[in-house]
């Protein structure tokens, strides 16, 4: 790399620090991004052998820490479409009878896991904006008799629930897909009861991504380009009214060369965290 190229790269990285982080609405077209994300996750729901940047299925769930006995208690078809980035349900500390909201529930792996933990007296609601994911999860719910489970097709930054409805909110590998993370966190806080708990696994970065990377909707759908620095992610949560109680780095790796290169360049990693609504 020539000195001019090195200087240009350094300038580009310096400019990346000045870009908006939690609110990337000026960098990507939301409709285009959502169409890209929905297309990718429809393929995941159908179990198609797509060229994904990430692993899916039971093997992935076991690698990131899900107990095998918990996975044995949920529909196998839901687990086959699991595309999470870490384990976080231990941080949620779910108890029988609690009301739980899953932000970006996919085909229902975490919803069904939570349903097992809260039992028949609890309630678990999964929200997703991909039609085939919701349809698959609802079919499995009805087939296997998870009567405490509901699903709603909606965006995580515009939740169709009243204030202070839930005891706990969970999410796995989804917030990074939102270009308006601050609004997603604000909505989670709104629908949560005072003192409620948030437990999530997600993708963050060690440093700000360059503008051209953040404008790439394909890399957004791959859970790469939507990653923001961990400090900005935590600041957005705190700004929405949450206190961080625990945070850990997960043993998670992407599988495509393109995604692995981005991870190396920007220090992209998976974290799980627990937070309380103040």
JSON list of C-alpha atoms in Angstrom, two decimals, residues 47-156:
[
{"chain": "A", "resi": 47, "resn": "UNK", "atom": "CA", "xyz": [-33.93, -23.81, 5.39]},
{"chain": "A", "resi": 48, "resn": "UNK", "atom": "CA", "xyz": [-32.52, -23.00, 1.99]},
{"chain": "A", "resi": 49, "resn": "UNK", "atom": "CA", "xyz": [-28.83, -23.58, 1.33]},
{"chain": "A", "resi": 50, "resn": "UNK", "atom": "CA", "xyz": [-28.13, -19.90, 0.82]},
{"chain": "A", "resi": 51, "resn": "UNK", "atom": "CA", "xyz": [-24.73, -18.25, 0.79]},
{"chain": "A", "resi": 52, "resn": "UNK", "atom": "CA", "xyz": [-25.02, -16.95, 4.34]},
{"chain": "A", "resi": 53, "resn": "UNK", "atom": "CA", "xyz": [-22.30, -15.11, 6.24]},
{"chain": "A", "resi": 54, "resn": "UNK", "atom": "CA", "xyz": [-23.28, -16.88, 9.47]},
{"chain": "A", "resi": 55, "resn": "UNK", "atom": "CA", "xyz": [-24.03, -20.37, 10.76]},
{"chain": "A", "resi": 56, "resn": "UNK", "atom": "CA", "xyz": [-27.51, -21.57, 11.73]},
{"chain": "A", "resi": 57, "resn": "UNK", "atom": "CA", "xyz": [-29.11, -24.46, 13.60]},
{"chain": "A", "resi": 58, "resn": "UNK", "atom": "CA", "xyz": [-28.72, -26.59, 16.70]},
{"chain": "A", "resi": 59, "resn": "UNK", "atom": "CA", "xyz": [-24.95, -26.91, 16.37]},
{"chain": "A", "resi": 60, "resn": "UNK", "atom": "CA", "xyz": [-24.60, -23.14, 16.50]},
{"chain": "A", "resi": 61, "resn": "UNK", "atom": "CA", "xyz": [-26.89, -22.90, 19.53]},
{"chain": "A", "resi": 62, "resn": "UNK", "atom": "CA", "xyz": [-24.83, -25.47, 21.41]},
{"chain": "A", "resi": 63, "resn": "UNK", "atom": "CA", "xyz": [-21.55, -23.72, 20.50]},
{"chain": "A", "resi": 64, "resn": "UNK", "atom": "CA", "xyz": [-22.71, -20.38, 21.85]},
{"chain": "A", "resi": 65, "resn": "UNK", "atom": "CA", "xyz": [-23.88, -21.90, 25.14]},
{"chain": "A", "resi": 66, "resn": "UNK", "atom": "CA", "xyz": [-27.50, -23.07, 24.99]},
{"chain": "A", "resi": 67, "resn": "UNK", "atom": "CA", "xyz": [-28.05, -26.07, 27.30]},
{"chain": "A", "resi": 68, "resn": "UNK", "atom": "CA", "xyz": [-28.89, -29.21, 25.34]},
{"chain": "A", "resi": 69, "resn": "UNK", "atom": "CA", "xyz": [-31.75, -30.09, 27.69]},
{"chain": "A", "resi": 70, "resn": "UNK", "atom": "CA", "xyz": [-33.40, -26.72, 26.98]},
{"chain": "A", "resi": 71, "resn": "UNK", "atom": "CA", "xyz": [-33.03, -27.23, 23.23]},
{"chain": "A", "resi": 72, "resn": "UNK", "atom": "CA", "xyz": [-34.55, -30.70, 23.55]},
{"chain": "A", "resi": 73, "resn": "UNK", "atom": "CA", "xyz": [-37.72, -29.10, 24.96]},
{"chain": "A", "resi": 74, "resn": "UNK", "atom": "CA", "xyz": [-38.49, -26.89, 21.95]},
{"chain": "A", "resi": 75, "resn": "UNK", "atom": "CA", "xyz": [-39.60, -27.60, 18.35]},
{"chain": "A", "resi": 76, "resn": "UNK", "atom": "CA", "xyz": [-36.75, -29.00, 16.28]},
{"chain": "A", "resi": 77, "resn": "UNK", "atom": "CA", "xyz": [-37.89, -27.07, 13.19]},
{"chain": "A", "resi": 78, "resn": "UNK", "atom": "CA", "xyz": [-37.59, -23.76, 15.02]},
{"chain": "A", "resi": 79, "resn": "UNK", "atom": "CA", "xyz": [-34.11, -24.64, 16.17]},
{"chain": "A", "resi": 80, "resn": "UNK", "atom": "CA", "xyz": [-33.09, -25.53, 12.62]},
{"chain": "A", "resi": 81, "resn": "UNK", "atom": "CA", "xyz": [-33.58, -21.84, 11.73]},
{"chain": "A", "resi": 82, "resn": "UNK", "atom": "CA", "xyz": [-31.75, -20.48, 14.77]},
{"chain": "A", "resi": 83, "resn": "UNK", "atom": "CA", "xyz": [-29.38, -17.67, 13.73]},
{"chain": "A", "resi": 84, "resn": "UNK", "atom": "CA", "xyz": [-28.46, -16.11, 17.08]},
{"chain": "A", "resi": 85, "resn": "UNK", "atom": "CA", "xyz": [-25.04, -14.75, 17.96]},
{"chain": "A", "resi": 86, "resn": "UNK", "atom": "CA", "xyz": [-24.74, -15.76, 21.62]},
{"chain": "A", "resi": 87, "resn": "UNK", "atom": "CA", "xyz": [-26.47, -17.10, 24.72]},
{"chain": "A", "resi": 88, "resn": "UNK", "atom": "CA", "xyz": [-28.31, -14.66, 26.95]},
{"chain": "A", "resi": 89, "resn": "UNK", "atom": "CA", "xyz": [-31.20, -16.47, 28.61]},
{"chain": "A", "resi": 90, "resn": "UNK", "atom": "CA", "xyz": [-29.14, -17.17, 31.73]},
{"chain": "A", "resi": 91, "resn": "UNK", "atom": "CA", "xyz": [-28.78, -13.40, 32.10]},
{"chain": "A", "resi": 92, "resn": "UNK", "atom": "CA", "xyz": [-32.55, -12.97, 31.74]},
{"chain": "A", "resi": 93, "resn": "UNK", "atom": "CA", "xyz": [-33.13, -15.09, 34.88]},
{"chain": "A", "resi": 94, "resn": "UNK", "atom": "CA", "xyz": [-36.69, -15.92, 33.85]},
{"chain": "A", "resi": 95, "resn": "UNK", "atom": "CA", "xyz": [-39.13, -17.14, 36.48]},
{"chain": "A", "resi": 96, "resn": "UNK", "atom": "CA", "xyz": [-42.49, -18.93, 36.21]},
{"chain": "A", "resi": 97, "resn": "UNK", "atom": "CA", "xyz": [-45.37, -16.56, 35.48]},
{"chain": "A", "resi": 98, "resn": "UNK", "atom": "CA", "xyz": [-43.30, -13.71, 34.00]},
{"chain": "A", "resi": 99, "resn": "UNK", "atom": "CA", "xyz": [-44.28, -11.86, 30.82]},
{"chain": "A", "resi": 100, "resn": "UNK", "atom": "CA", "xyz": [-41.47, -11.81, 28.25]},
{"chain": "A", "resi": 101, "resn": "UNK", "atom": "CA", "xyz": [-40.99, -9.98, 24.94]},
{"chain": "A", "resi": 102, "resn": "UNK", "atom": "CA", "xyz": [-38.56, -11.26, 22.29]},
{"chain": "A", "resi": 103, "resn": "UNK", "atom": "CA", "xyz": [-37.39, -8.51, 19.94]},
{"chain": "A", "resi": 104, "resn": "UNK", "atom": "CA", "xyz": [-36.77, -10.11, 16.55]},
{"chain": "A", "resi": 105, "resn": "UNK", "atom": "CA", "xyz": [-38.01, -13.60, 17.33]},
{"chain": "A", "resi": 106, "resn": "UNK", "atom": "CA", "xyz": [-37.30, -15.28, 13.99]},
{"chain": "A", "resi": 107, "resn": "UNK", "atom": "CA", "xyz": [-38.68, -18.81, 13.84]},
{"chain": "A", "resi": 108, "resn": "UNK", "atom": "CA", "xyz": [-39.11, -18.86, 17.60]},
{"chain": "A", "resi": 109, "resn": "UNK", "atom": "CA", "xyz": [-36.12, -20.59, 19.20]},
{"chain": "A", "resi": 110, "resn": "UNK", "atom": "CA", "xyz": [-35.77, -18.09, 22.05]},
{"chain": "A", "resi": 111, "resn": "UNK", "atom": "CA", "xyz": [-39.52, -17.65, 22.41]},
{"chain": "A", "resi": 112, "resn": "UNK", "atom": "CA", "xyz": [-40.00, -21.38, 22.93]},
{"chain": "A", "resi": 113, "resn": "UNK", "atom": "CA", "xyz": [-37.00, -21.55, 25.28]},
{"chain": "A", "resi": 114, "resn": "UNK", "atom": "CA", "xyz": [-38.45, -18.68, 27.32]},
{"chain": "A", "resi": 115, "resn": "UNK", "atom": "CA", "xyz": [-41.87, -20.35, 27.31]},
{"chain": "A", "resi": 116, "resn": "UNK", "atom": "CA", "xyz": [-40.35, -23.47, 28.87]},
{"chain": "A", "resi": 117, "resn": "UNK", "atom": "CA", "xyz": [-38.79, -21.31, 31.59]},
{"chain": "A", "resi": 118, "resn": "UNK", "atom": "CA", "xyz": [-41.83, -19.14, 32.44]},
{"chain": "A", "resi": 119, "resn": "UNK", "atom": "CA", "xyz": [-44.18, -22.12, 32.27]},
{"chain": "A", "resi": 120, "resn": "UNK", "atom": "CA", "xyz": [-47.90, -22.24, 31.49]},
{"chain": "A", "resi": 121, "resn": "UNK", "atom": "CA", "xyz": [-48.69, -19.33, 33.83]},
{"chain": "A", "resi": 122, "resn": "UNK", "atom": "CA", "xyz": [-46.29, -17.02, 31.97]},
{"chain": "A", "resi": 123, "resn": "UNK", "atom": "CA", "xyz": [-46.59, -15.25, 28.65]},
{"chain": "A", "resi": 124, "resn": "UNK", "atom": "CA", "xyz": [-44.03, -14.89, 25.86]},
{"chain": "A", "resi": 125, "resn": "UNK", "atom": "CA", "xyz": [-44.56, -12.65, 22.83]},
{"chain": "A", "resi": 126, "resn": "UNK", "atom": "CA", "xyz": [-42.26, -12.76, 19.81]},
{"chain": "A", "resi": 127, "resn": "UNK", "atom": "CA", "xyz": [-42.03, -9.79, 17.43]},
{"chain": "A", "resi": 128, "resn": "UNK", "atom": "CA", "xyz": [-40.54, -10.03, 13.95]},
{"chain": "A", "resi": 129, "resn": "UNK", "atom": "CA", "xyz": [-41.05, -8.25, 10.64]},
{"chain": "A", "resi": 130, "resn": "UNK", "atom": "CA", "xyz": [-40.34, -11.21, 8.32]},
{"chain": "A", "resi": 131, "resn": "UNK", "atom": "CA", "xyz": [-43.60, -12.87, 7.35]},
{"chain": "A", "resi": 132, "resn": "UNK", "atom": "CA", "xyz": [-42.25, -16.39, 6.76]},
{"chain": "A", "resi": 133, "resn": "UNK", "atom": "CA", "xyz": [-40.48, -16.42, 10.12]},
{"chain": "A", "resi": 134, "resn": "UNK", "atom": "CA", "xyz": [-43.68, -15.44, 11.95]},
{"chain": "A", "resi": 135, "resn": "UNK", "atom": "CA", "xyz": [-45.78, -17.94, 9.98]},
{"chain": "A", "resi": 136, "resn": "UNK", "atom": "CA", "xyz": [-43.36, -20.78, 10.71]},
{"chain": "A", "resi": 137, "resn": "UNK", "atom": "CA", "xyz": [-43.14, -19.95, 14.41]},
{"chain": "A", "resi": 138, "resn": "UNK", "atom": "CA", "xyz": [-46.93, -19.68, 14.76]},
{"chain": "A", "resi": 139, "resn": "UNK", "atom": "CA", "xyz": [-47.43, -23.03, 13.03]},
{"chain": "A", "resi": 140, "resn": "UNK", "atom": "CA", "xyz": [-44.98, -24.71, 15.42]},
{"chain": "A", "resi": 141, "resn": "UNK", "atom": "CA", "xyz": [-46.63, -23.05, 18.42]},
{"chain": "A", "resi": 142, "resn": "UNK", "atom": "CA", "xyz": [-50.04, -24.38, 17.43]},
{"chain": "A", "resi": 143, "resn": "UNK", "atom": "CA", "xyz": [-48.74, -27.82, 16.57]},
{"chain": "A", "resi": 144, "resn": "UNK", "atom": "CA", "xyz": [-46.80, -28.29, 19.81]},
{"chain": "A", "resi": 145, "resn": "UNK", "atom": "CA", "xyz": [-49.28, -26.66, 22.19]},
{"chain": "A", "resi": 146, "resn": "UNK", "atom": "CA", "xyz": [-47.31, -23.65, 23.45]},
{"chain": "A", "resi": 147, "resn": "UNK", "atom": "CA", "xyz": [-50.46, -21.88, 24.63]},
{"chain": "A", "resi": 148, "resn": "UNK", "atom": "CA", "xyz": [-48.52, -19.16, 26.51]},
{"chain": "A", "resi": 149, "resn": "UNK", "atom": "CA", "xyz": [-46.84, -17.98, 23.29]},
{"chain": "A", "resi": 150, "resn": "UNK", "atom": "CA", "xyz": [-47.96, -15.22, 20.91]},
{"chain": "A", "resi": 151, "resn": "UNK", "atom": "CA", "xyz": [-46.38, -13.72, 17.80]},
{"chain": "A", "resi": 152, "resn": "UNK", "atom": "CA", "xyz": [-46.79, -10.27, 16.26]},
{"chain": "A", "resi": 153, "resn": "UNK", "atom": "CA", "xyz": [-45.54, -9.00, 12.91]},
{"chain": "A", "resi": 154, "resn": "UNK", "atom": "CA", "xyz": [-44.04, -5.57, 13.62]},
{"chain": "A", "resi": 155, "resn": "UNK", "atom": "CA", "xyz": [-40.83, -3.57, 13.72]},
{"chain": "A", "resi": 156, "resn": "UNK", "atom": "CA", "xyz": [-38.86, -3.50, 16.95]}
]
